[in-house]
PDB file of C-alpha atoms (C1' of nucleotides) in Angstrom:
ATOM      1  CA  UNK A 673    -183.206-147.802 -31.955  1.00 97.00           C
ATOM      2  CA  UNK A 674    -184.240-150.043 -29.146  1.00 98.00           C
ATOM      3  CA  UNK A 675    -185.400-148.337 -26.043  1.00 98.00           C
ATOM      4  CA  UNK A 676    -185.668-149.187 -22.841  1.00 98.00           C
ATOM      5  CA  UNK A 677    -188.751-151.251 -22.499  1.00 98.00           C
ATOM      6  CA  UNK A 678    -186.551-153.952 -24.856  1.00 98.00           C
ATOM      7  CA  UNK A 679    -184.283-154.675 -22.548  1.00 98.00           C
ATOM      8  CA  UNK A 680    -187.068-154.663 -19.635  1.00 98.00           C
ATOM      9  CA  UNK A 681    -188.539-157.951 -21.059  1.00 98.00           C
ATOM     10  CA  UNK A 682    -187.584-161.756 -19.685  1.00 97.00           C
ATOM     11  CA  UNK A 683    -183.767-162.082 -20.115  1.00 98.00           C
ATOM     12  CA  UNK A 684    -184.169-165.488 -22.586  1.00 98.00           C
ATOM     13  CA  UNK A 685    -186.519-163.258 -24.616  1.00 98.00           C
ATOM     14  CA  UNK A 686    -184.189-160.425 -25.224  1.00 98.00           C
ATOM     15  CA  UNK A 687    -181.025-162.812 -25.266  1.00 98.00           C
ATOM     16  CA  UNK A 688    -183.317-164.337 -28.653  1.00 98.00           C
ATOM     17  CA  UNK A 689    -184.444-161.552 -30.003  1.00 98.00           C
ATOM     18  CA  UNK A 690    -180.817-159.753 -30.053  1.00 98.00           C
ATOM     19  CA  UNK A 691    -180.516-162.237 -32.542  1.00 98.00           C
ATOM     20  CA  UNK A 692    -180.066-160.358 -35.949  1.00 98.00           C
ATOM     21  CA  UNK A 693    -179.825-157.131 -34.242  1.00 98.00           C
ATOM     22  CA  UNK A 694    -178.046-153.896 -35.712  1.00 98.00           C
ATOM     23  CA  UNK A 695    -175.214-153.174 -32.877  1.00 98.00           C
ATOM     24  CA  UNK A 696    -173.320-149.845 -33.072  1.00 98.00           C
ATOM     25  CA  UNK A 697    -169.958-149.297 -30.764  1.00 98.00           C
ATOM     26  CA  UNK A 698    -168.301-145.588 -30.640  1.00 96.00           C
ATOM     27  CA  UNK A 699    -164.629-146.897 -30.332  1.00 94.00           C
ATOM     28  CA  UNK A 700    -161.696-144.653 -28.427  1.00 91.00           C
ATOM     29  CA  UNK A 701    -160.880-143.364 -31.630  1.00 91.00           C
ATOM     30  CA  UNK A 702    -164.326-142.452 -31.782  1.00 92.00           C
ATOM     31  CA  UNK A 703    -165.068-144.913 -34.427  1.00 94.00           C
ATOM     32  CA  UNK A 704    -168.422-146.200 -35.106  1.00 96.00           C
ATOM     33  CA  UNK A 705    -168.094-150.366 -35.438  1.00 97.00           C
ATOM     34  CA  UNK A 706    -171.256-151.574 -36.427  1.00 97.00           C
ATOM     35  CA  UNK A 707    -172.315-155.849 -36.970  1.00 98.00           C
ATOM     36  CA  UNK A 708    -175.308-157.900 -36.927  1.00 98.00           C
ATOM     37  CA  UNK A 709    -174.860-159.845 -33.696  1.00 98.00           C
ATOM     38  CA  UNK A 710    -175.402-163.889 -34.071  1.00 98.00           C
ATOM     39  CA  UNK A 711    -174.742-165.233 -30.747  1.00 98.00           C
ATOM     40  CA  UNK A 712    -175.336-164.521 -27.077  1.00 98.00           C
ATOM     41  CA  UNK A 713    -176.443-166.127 -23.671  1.00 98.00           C
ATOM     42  CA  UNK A 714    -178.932-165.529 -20.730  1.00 98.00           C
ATOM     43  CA  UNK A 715    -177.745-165.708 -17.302  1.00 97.00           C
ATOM     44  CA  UNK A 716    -179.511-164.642 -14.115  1.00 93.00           C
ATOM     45  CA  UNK A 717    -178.879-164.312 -10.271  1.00 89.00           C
ATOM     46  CA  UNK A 718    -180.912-167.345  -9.647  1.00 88.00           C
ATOM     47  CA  UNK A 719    -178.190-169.772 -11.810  1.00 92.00           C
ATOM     48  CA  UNK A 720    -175.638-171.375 -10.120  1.00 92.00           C
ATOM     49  CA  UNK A 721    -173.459-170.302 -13.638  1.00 94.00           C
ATOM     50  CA  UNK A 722    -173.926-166.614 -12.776  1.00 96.00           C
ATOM     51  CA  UNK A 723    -171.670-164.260 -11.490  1.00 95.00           C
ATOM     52  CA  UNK A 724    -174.511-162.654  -9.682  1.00 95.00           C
ATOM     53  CA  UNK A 725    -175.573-166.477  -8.636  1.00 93.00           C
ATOM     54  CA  UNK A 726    -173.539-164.909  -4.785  1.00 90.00           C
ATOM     55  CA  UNK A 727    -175.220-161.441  -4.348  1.00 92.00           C
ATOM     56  CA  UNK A 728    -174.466-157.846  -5.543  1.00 94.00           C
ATOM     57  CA  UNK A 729    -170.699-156.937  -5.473  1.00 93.00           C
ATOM     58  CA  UNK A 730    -168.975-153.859  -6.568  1.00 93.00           C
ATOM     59  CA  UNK A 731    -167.693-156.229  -9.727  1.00 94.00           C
ATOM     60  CA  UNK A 732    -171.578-157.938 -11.145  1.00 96.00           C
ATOM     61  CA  UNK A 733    -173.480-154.228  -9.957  1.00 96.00           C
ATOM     62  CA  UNK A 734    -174.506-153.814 -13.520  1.00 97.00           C
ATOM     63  CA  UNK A 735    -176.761-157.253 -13.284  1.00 97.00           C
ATOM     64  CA  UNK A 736    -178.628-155.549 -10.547  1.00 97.00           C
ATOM     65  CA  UNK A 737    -179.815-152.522 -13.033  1.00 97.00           C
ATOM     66  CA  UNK A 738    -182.839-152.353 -15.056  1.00 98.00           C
ATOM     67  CA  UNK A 739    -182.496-153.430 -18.466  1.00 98.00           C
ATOM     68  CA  UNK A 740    -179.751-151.877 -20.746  1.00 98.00           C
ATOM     69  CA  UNK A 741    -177.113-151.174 -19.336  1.00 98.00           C
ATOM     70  CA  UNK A 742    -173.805-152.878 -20.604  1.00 98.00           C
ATOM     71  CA  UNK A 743    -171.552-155.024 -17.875  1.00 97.00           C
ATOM     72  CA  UNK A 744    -167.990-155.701 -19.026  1.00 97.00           C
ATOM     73  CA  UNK A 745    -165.924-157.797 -16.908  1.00 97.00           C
ATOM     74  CA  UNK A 746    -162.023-159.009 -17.795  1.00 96.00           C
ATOM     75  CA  UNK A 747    -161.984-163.154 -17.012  1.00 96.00           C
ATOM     76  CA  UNK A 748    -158.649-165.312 -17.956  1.00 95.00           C
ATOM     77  CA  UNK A 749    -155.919-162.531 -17.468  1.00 94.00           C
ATOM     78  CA  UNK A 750    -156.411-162.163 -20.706  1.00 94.00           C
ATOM     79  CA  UNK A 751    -159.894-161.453 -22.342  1.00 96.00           C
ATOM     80  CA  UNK A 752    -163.067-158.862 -21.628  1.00 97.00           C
ATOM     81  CA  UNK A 753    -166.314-160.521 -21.933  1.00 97.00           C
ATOM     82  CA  UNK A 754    -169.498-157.278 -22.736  1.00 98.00           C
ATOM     83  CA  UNK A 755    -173.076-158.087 -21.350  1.00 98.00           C
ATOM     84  CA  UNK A 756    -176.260-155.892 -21.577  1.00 98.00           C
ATOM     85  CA  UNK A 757    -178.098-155.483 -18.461  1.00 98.00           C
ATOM     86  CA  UNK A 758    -182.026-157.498 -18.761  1.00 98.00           C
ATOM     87  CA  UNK A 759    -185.443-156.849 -16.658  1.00 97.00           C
ATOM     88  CA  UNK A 760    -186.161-154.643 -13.967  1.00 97.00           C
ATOM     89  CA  UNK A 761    -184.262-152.656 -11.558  1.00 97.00           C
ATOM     90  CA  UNK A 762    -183.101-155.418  -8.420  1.00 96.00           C
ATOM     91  CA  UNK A 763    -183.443-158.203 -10.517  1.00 96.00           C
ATOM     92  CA  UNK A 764    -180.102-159.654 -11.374  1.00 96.00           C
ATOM     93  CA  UNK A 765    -179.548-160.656 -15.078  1.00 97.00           C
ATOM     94  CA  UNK A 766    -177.713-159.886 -18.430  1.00 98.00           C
ATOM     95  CA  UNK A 767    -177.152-161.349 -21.965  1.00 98.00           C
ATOM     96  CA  UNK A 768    -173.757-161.729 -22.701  1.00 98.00           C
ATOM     97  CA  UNK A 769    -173.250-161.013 -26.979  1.00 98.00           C
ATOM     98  CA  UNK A 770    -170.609-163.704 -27.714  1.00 98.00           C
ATOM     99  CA  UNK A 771    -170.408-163.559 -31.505  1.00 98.00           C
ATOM    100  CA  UNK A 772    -171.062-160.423 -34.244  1.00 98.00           C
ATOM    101  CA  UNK A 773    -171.294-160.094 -37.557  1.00 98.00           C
ATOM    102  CA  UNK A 774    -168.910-156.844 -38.329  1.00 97.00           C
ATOM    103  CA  UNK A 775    -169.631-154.329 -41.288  1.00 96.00           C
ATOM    104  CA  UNK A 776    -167.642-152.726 -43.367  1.00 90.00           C
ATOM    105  CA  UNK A 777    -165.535-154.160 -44.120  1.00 92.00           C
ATOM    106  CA  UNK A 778    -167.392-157.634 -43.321  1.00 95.00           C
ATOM    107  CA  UNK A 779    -165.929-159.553 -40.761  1.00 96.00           C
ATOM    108  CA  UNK A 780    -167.111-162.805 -38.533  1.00 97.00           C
ATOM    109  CA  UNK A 781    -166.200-163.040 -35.010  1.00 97.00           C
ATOM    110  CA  UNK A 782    -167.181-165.762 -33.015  1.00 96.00           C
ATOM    111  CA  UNK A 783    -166.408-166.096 -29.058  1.00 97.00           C
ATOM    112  CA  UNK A 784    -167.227-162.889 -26.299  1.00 97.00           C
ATOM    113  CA  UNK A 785    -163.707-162.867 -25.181  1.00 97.00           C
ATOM    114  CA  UNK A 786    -162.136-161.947 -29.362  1.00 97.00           C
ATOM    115  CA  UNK A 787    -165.406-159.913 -30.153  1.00 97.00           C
ATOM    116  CA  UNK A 788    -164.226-157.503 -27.784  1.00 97.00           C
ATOM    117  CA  UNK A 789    -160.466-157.523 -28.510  1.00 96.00           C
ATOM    118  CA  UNK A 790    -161.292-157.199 -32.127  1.00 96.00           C
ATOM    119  CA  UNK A 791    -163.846-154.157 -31.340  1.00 97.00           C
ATOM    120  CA  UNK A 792    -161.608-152.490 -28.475  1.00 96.00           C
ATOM    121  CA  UNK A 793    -164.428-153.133 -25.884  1.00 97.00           C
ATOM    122  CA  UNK A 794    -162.883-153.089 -22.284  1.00 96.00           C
ATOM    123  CA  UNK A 795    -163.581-152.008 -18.595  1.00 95.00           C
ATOM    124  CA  UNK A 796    -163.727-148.426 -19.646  1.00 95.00           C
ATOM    125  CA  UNK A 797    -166.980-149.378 -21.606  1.00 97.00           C
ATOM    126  CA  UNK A 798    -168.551-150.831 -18.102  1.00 97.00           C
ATOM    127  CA  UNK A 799    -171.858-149.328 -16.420  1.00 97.00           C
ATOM    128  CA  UNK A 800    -173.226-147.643 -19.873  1.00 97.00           C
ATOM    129  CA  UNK A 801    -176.537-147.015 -20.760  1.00 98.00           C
ATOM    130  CA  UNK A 802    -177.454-148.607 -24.134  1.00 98.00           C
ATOM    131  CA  UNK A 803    -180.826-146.667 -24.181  1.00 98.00           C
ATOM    132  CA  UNK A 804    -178.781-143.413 -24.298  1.00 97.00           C
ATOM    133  CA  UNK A 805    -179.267-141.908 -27.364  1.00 95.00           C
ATOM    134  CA  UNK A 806    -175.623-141.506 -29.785  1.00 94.00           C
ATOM    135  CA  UNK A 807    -174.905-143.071 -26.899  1.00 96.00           C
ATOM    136  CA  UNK A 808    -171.336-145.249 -26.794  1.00 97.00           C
ATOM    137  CA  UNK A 809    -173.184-148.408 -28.153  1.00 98.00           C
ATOM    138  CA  UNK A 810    -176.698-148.419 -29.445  1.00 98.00           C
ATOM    139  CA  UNK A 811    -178.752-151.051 -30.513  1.00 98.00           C
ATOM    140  CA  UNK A 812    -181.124-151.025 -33.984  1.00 98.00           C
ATOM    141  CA  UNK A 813    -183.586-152.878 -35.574  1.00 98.00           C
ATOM    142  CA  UNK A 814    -183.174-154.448 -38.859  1.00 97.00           C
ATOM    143  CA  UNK A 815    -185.712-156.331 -40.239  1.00 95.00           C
ATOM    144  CA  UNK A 816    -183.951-159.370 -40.627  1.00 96.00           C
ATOM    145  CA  UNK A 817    -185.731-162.703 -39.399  1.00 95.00           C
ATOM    146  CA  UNK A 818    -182.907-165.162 -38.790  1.00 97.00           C
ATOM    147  CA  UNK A 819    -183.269-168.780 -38.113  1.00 97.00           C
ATOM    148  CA  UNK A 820    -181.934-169.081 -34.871  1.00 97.00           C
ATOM    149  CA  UNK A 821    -181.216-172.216 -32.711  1.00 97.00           C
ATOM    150  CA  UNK A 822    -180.392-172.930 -29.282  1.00 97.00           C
ATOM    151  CA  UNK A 823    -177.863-175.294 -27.223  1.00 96.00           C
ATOM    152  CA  UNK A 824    -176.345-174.982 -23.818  1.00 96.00           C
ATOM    153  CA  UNK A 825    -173.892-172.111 -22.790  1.00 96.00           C
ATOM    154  CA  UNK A 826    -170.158-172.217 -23.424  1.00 96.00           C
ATOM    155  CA  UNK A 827    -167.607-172.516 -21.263  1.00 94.00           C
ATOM    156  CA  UNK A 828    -169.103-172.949 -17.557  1.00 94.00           C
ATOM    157  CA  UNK A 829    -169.663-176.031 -15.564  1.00 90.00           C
ATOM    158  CA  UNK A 830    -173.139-175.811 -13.759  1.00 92.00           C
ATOM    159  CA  UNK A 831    -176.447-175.788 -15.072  1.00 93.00           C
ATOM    160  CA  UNK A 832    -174.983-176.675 -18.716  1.00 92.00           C
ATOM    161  CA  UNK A 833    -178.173-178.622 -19.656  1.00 91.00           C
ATOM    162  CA  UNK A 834    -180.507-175.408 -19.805  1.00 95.00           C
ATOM    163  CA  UNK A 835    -180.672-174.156 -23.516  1.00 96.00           C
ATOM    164  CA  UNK A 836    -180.291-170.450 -22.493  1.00 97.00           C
ATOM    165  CA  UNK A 837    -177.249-170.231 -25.607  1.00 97.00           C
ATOM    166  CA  UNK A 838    -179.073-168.565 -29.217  1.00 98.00           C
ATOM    167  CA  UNK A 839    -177.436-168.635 -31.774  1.00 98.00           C
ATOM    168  CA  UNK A 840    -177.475-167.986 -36.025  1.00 97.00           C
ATOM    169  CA  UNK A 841    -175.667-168.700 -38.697  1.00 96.00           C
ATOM    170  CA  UNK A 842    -173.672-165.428 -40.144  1.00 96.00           C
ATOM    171  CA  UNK A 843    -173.281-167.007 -43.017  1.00 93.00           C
ATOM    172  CA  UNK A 844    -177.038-166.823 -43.262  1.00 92.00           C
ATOM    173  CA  UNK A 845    -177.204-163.351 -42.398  1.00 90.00           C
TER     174      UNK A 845
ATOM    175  C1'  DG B 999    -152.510-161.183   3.005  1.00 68.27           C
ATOM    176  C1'  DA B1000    -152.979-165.498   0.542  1.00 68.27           C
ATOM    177  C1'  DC B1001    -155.270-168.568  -2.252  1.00 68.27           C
ATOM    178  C1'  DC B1002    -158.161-170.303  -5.922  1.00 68.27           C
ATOM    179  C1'  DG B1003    -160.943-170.605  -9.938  1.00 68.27           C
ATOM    180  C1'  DG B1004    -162.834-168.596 -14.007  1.00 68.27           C
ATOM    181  C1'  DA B1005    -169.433-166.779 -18.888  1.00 68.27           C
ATOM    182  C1'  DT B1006    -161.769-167.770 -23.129  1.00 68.27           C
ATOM    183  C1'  DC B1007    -158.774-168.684 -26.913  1.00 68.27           C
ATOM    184  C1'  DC B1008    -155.267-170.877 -29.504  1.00 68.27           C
ATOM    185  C1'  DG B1009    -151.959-174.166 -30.733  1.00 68.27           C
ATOM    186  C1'  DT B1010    -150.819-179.035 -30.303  1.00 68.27           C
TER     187       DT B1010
ATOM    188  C1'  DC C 766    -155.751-180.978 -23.700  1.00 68.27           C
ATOM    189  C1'  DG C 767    -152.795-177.441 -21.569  1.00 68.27           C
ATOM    190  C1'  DG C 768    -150.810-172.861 -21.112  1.00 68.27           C
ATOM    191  C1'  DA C 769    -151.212-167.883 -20.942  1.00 68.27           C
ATOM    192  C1'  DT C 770    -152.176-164.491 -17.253  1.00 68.27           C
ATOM    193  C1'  DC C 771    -154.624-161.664 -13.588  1.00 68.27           C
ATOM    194  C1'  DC C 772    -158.662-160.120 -11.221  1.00 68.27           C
ATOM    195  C1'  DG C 773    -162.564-160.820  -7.997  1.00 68.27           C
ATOM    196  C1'  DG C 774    -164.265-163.320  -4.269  1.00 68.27           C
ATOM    197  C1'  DT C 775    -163.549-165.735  -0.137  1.00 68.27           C
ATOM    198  C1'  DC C 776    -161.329-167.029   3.865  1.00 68.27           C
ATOM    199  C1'  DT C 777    -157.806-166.148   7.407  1.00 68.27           C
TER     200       DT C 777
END
DNA sequence: GACCGGATCCGT
DNA sequence: CGGATCCGGTCT
């Protein structure tokens, strides 16, 4: 399992290196969903394309934590988007998973907003410690070295130039 | 209390 | 490219 000093590291480190990890999820139903994750994004407090970019608010607290600790937040009306807390305790930053490569039976989703309708992620998953062992969502090692590029982020408008978006093939996978 | 924009997705 | 749909943040 990865501990705490993973998610303690530089956010564009562990938003690369969650890159073909093992990702488990204890659902309502008490479900275990487990996938490969392929995609995710760095954002921190200094980044105009952060929601902590303003300060701590009751909403982006999570950003504020040390490292592994998830940070849901609803965005559209519509969608949940799940994060995972980075670095160390008052320094405000997260990787956001945006795409997973579901087990059993195997299943691609691509996009942070589906990934968590599809896995039943919502507010009531917010503030959780990752680190906690059998824990609601864990996070594994696997052994797997995927190729893994990088481009912009998705879907905001400042700052789009940095390459802060990692990404694999789960086709590859 | 009101207003505005958003780390999305899907169909056209 | 626009519509769905609603919450958080900001300003009054």
């Amino acid at each position: 399992m990865l501990e705490r000093d993973f998610f303690l590291n530089d956010t564009l480190t562990v938003a690369e290196k969650l890159i073909g990890k093992r990702m488990s999820f204890k659902n309502n139903e008490g479900r275990v969903l487990k996938g490969i994750i392929t995609e995710t994004e760095g954002y921190f407090g200094d980044d105009e394309a952060s929601h902590a970019a303003k300060g701590i608010t009751k909403r982006n607290k999570p950003m504020f934590s040390f490292g592994g600790i998830t940070y849901v937040y609803f965005i559209y009306g519509m969608y949940y988007c799940f994060n995972v807390s980075t670095e160390k305790e008052g320094f405000p930053s997260a990787v956001l998973i945006r795409g997973i490569k579901l087990e059993d039976p195997e299943f691609i989703v691509q996009g942070p907003g589906k990934m968590c309708k599809v896995m039943g992620i919502s507010l009531l998953h917010n503030n959780l410690d990752v680190c906690h062992k059998n824990g609601t969502f864990n996070f594994y090692e696997t052994g797997l070295l995927p190729k893994i590029q990088t481009s912009g982020r998705i879907g905001i408008k400042k700052n789009i130039h940095l390459p802060w978006r990692f990404f694999t093939n789960p086709k590859d996978l």
